[in-house]
Amino acid sequence: MTIIDQWTGRHAHALRTAMRLTNEAFAEHLGVAPRTIAKWRERPEMVPSPQLQEALDTTLNLATKETHARFIANLGVESRPALDESLLSQLHTAVGDLTRVLARMAAEPVTPRASSPGELPTQAGARHA
């Protein structure tokens, strides 16, 4: 589903054309004057009021899949393919396995290894000269 953080005239115009409505029909649908719809087309950077933002959200949420596809195309945004559930499940399993391995490693005591001549001692095996 497409989520618009802040609607602009550009978004509203893209939704109207995706719904294949005239300015008058879209205005009636939203409960505004047709002139408001015309302003959005003329001023794509214009940000509608919070009440109209909500009405546009609702309209988009209730739109058909076809309308959503046209809306995305009108905005020039490529839709992303859905994640493959099988691949997502495999990834989730791998992350779980990795988490368990790391937890085991963290729980095991670290054995200091002897340092060889010329090697700097590690903190665990540090020697005083």
mmCIF file of C-alpha atoms in Angstrom:
data_model
loop_
_atom_site.group_PDB
_atom_site.id
_atom_site.type_symbol
_atom_site.label_atom_id
_atom_site.label_comp_id
_atom_site.label_asym_id
_atom_site.label_seq_id
_atom_site.Cartn_x
_atom_site.Cartn_y
_atom_site.Cartn_z
ATOM 1 C CA MET A 1 0.000 0.000 0.000
ATOM 2 C CA THR A 2 1.182 3.494 -0.796
ATOM 3 C CA ILE A 3 1.526 5.903 2.107
ATOM 4 C CA ILE A 4 1.779 9.633 1.584
ATOM 5 C CA ASP A 5 3.401 11.436 4.520
ATOM 6 C CA GLN A 6 2.190 14.851 3.405
ATOM 7 C CA TRP A 7 -0.215 15.359 0.540
ATOM 8 C CA THR A 8 0.490 18.086 -1.975
ATOM 9 C CA GLY A 9 -1.426 19.342 -4.968
ATOM 10 C CA ARG A 10 0.687 17.009 -7.097
ATOM 11 C CA HIS A 11 -0.411 13.958 -5.076
ATOM 12 C CA ALA A 12 -4.068 15.030 -5.053
ATOM 13 C CA HIS A 13 -4.040 15.609 -8.814
ATOM 14 C CA ALA A 14 -2.413 12.194 -9.354
ATOM 15 C CA LEU A 15 -5.141 10.568 -7.244
ATOM 16 C CA ARG A 16 -7.930 12.377 -9.080
ATOM 17 C CA THR A 17 -6.635 11.289 -12.472
ATOM 18 C CA ALA A 18 -6.014 7.742 -11.194
ATOM 19 C CA MET A 19 -9.654 7.602 -10.113
ATOM 20 C CA ARG A 20 -10.621 8.952 -13.551
ATOM 21 C CA LEU A 21 -12.771 11.680 -12.036
ATOM 22 C CA THR A 22 -13.410 15.200 -13.255
ATOM 23 C CA ASN A 23 -12.525 18.154 -11.026
ATOM 24 C CA GLU A 24 -16.215 18.491 -10.184
ATOM 25 C CA ALA A 25 -16.717 14.814 -9.320
ATOM 26 C CA PHE A 26 -13.537 14.681 -7.207
ATOM 27 C CA ALA A 27 -14.550 17.912 -5.433
ATOM 28 C CA GLU A 28 -17.959 16.432 -4.637
ATOM 29 C CA HIS A 29 -16.310 13.217 -3.411
ATOM 30 C CA LEU A 30 -14.080 15.196 -1.009
ATOM 31 C CA GLY A 31 -16.732 17.763 -0.082
ATOM 32 C CA VAL A 32 -14.828 20.772 -1.411
ATOM 33 C CA ALA A 33 -15.345 23.349 -4.147
ATOM 34 C CA PRO A 34 -14.184 22.441 -7.671
ATOM 35 C CA ARG A 35 -11.918 25.509 -7.524
ATOM 36 C CA THR A 36 -9.920 23.820 -4.725
ATOM 37 C CA ILE A 37 -9.223 20.871 -7.009
ATOM 38 C CA ALA A 38 -8.211 23.218 -9.842
ATOM 39 C CA LYS A 39 -5.797 25.038 -7.493
ATOM 40 C CA TRP A 40 -4.053 21.742 -6.683
ATOM 41 C CA ARG A 41 -3.393 21.214 -10.363
ATOM 42 C CA GLU A 42 -2.165 24.786 -10.840
ATOM 43 C CA ARG A 43 -0.012 24.746 -7.687
ATOM 44 C CA PRO A 44 1.428 21.227 -7.263
ATOM 45 C CA GLU A 45 3.505 22.291 -4.240
ATOM 46 C CA MET A 46 0.388 23.434 -2.326
ATOM 47 C CA VAL A 47 -0.278 21.463 0.889
ATOM 48 C CA PRO A 48 -3.975 20.822 1.630
ATOM 49 C CA SER A 49 -5.426 21.378 5.104
ATOM 50 C CA PRO A 50 -5.170 18.588 7.708
ATOM 51 C CA GLN A 51 -8.861 17.715 7.178
ATOM 52 C CA LEU A 52 -8.298 17.321 3.443
ATOM 53 C CA GLN A 53 -5.109 15.329 4.106
ATOM 54 C CA GLU A 54 -7.274 12.883 6.072
ATOM 55 C CA ALA A 55 -9.924 12.771 3.354
ATOM 56 C CA LEU A 56 -7.249 12.065 0.729
ATOM 57 C CA ASP A 57 -5.751 9.315 2.931
ATOM 58 C CA THR A 58 -9.171 7.684 3.259
ATOM 59 C CA THR A 59 -9.854 7.986 -0.460
ATOM 60 C CA LEU A 60 -6.527 6.364 -1.315
ATOM 61 C CA ASN A 61 -7.031 3.594 1.267
ATOM 62 C CA LEU A 62 -10.430 2.727 -0.210
ATOM 63 C CA ALA A 63 -9.220 2.810 -3.815
ATOM 64 C CA THR A 64 -9.021 -0.325 -5.943
ATOM 65 C CA LYS A 65 -5.733 -2.013 -6.834
ATOM 66 C CA GLU A 66 -6.037 -0.636 -10.344
ATOM 67 C CA THR A 67 -6.480 2.897 -9.017
ATOM 68 C CA HIS A 68 -3.430 2.428 -6.759
ATOM 69 C CA ALA A 69 -1.384 1.271 -9.760
ATOM 70 C CA ARG A 70 -2.458 4.302 -11.814
ATOM 71 C CA PHE A 71 -1.764 6.610 -8.842
ATOM 72 C CA ILE A 72 1.797 5.274 -8.511
ATOM 73 C CA ALA A 73 2.315 5.564 -12.268
ATOM 74 C CA ASN A 74 0.988 9.151 -12.236
ATOM 75 C CA LEU A 75 3.506 10.052 -9.531
ATOM 76 C CA GLY A 76 6.310 8.457 -11.521
ATOM 77 C CA VAL A 77 7.205 6.126 -8.664
ATOM 78 C CA GLU A 78 8.123 2.552 -9.419
ATOM 79 C CA SER A 79 6.279 0.041 -7.291
ATOM 80 C CA ARG A 80 8.462 -2.485 -5.521
ATOM 81 C CA PRO A 81 7.781 -6.175 -5.934
ATOM 82 C CA ALA A 82 6.417 -7.957 -2.881
ATOM 83 C CA LEU A 83 8.939 -9.843 -0.770
ATOM 84 C CA ASP A 84 9.116 -13.557 -1.418
ATOM 85 C CA GLU A 85 7.684 -15.119 1.772
ATOM 86 C CA SER A 86 9.886 -18.224 1.408
ATOM 87 C CA LEU A 87 13.035 -16.111 1.150
ATOM 88 C CA LEU A 88 11.910 -13.963 4.066
ATOM 89 C CA SER A 89 11.341 -17.088 6.170
ATOM 90 C CA GLN A 90 14.817 -18.418 5.323
ATOM 91 C CA LEU A 91 16.359 -15.087 6.255
ATOM 92 C CA HIS A 92 14.477 -15.060 9.560
ATOM 93 C CA THR A 93 15.727 -18.601 10.342
ATOM 94 C CA ALA A 94 19.333 -17.659 9.490
ATOM 95 C CA VAL A 95 19.199 -14.599 11.747
ATOM 96 C CA GLY A 96 17.812 -16.756 14.569
ATOM 97 C CA ASP A 97 20.602 -19.320 14.090
ATOM 98 C CA LEU A 98 23.246 -16.594 14.082
ATOM 99 C CA THR A 99 21.804 -15.089 17.268
ATOM 100 C CA ARG A 100 22.001 -18.477 19.031
ATOM 101 C CA VAL A 101 25.615 -19.038 17.904
ATOM 102 C CA LEU A 102 26.650 -15.587 19.118
ATOM 103 C CA ALA A 103 24.912 -16.154 22.461
ATOM 104 C CA ARG A 104 26.775 -19.461 22.925
ATOM 105 C CA MET A 105 30.075 -17.843 22.035
ATOM 106 C CA ALA A 106 29.476 -15.035 24.519
ATOM 107 C CA ALA A 107 28.643 -17.546 27.275
ATOM 108 C CA GLU A 108 31.776 -19.693 26.760
ATOM 109 C CA PRO A 109 34.862 -18.733 28.766
ATOM 110 C CA VAL A 110 37.709 -17.365 26.704
ATOM 111 C CA THR A 111 40.926 -19.330 27.099
ATOM 112 C CA PRO A 112 44.028 -17.241 26.775
ATOM 113 C CA ARG A 113 46.481 -18.549 24.247
ATOM 114 C CA ALA A 114 50.170 -18.499 24.805
ATOM 115 C CA SER A 115 51.940 -15.799 22.933
ATOM 116 C CA SER A 116 54.852 -16.729 20.729
ATOM 117 C CA PRO A 117 58.162 -14.843 20.712
ATOM 118 C CA GLY A 118 57.840 -11.483 19.002
ATOM 119 C CA GLU A 119 54.035 -11.410 19.359
ATOM 120 C CA LEU A 120 52.467 -8.691 21.446
ATOM 121 C CA PRO A 121 50.635 -10.169 24.400
ATOM 122 C CA THR A 122 46.850 -9.928 24.477
ATOM 123 C CA GLN A 123 45.140 -8.410 27.458
ATOM 124 C CA ALA A 124 44.091 -11.845 28.748
ATOM 125 C CA GLY A 125 47.632 -13.172 28.449
ATOM 126 C CA ALA A 126 49.484 -9.946 29.242
ATOM 127 C CA ARG A 127 52.839 -10.301 30.999
ATOM 128 C CA HIS A 128 54.833 -7.785 32.876
ATOM 129 C CA ALA A 129 58.493 -7.338 31.965
#
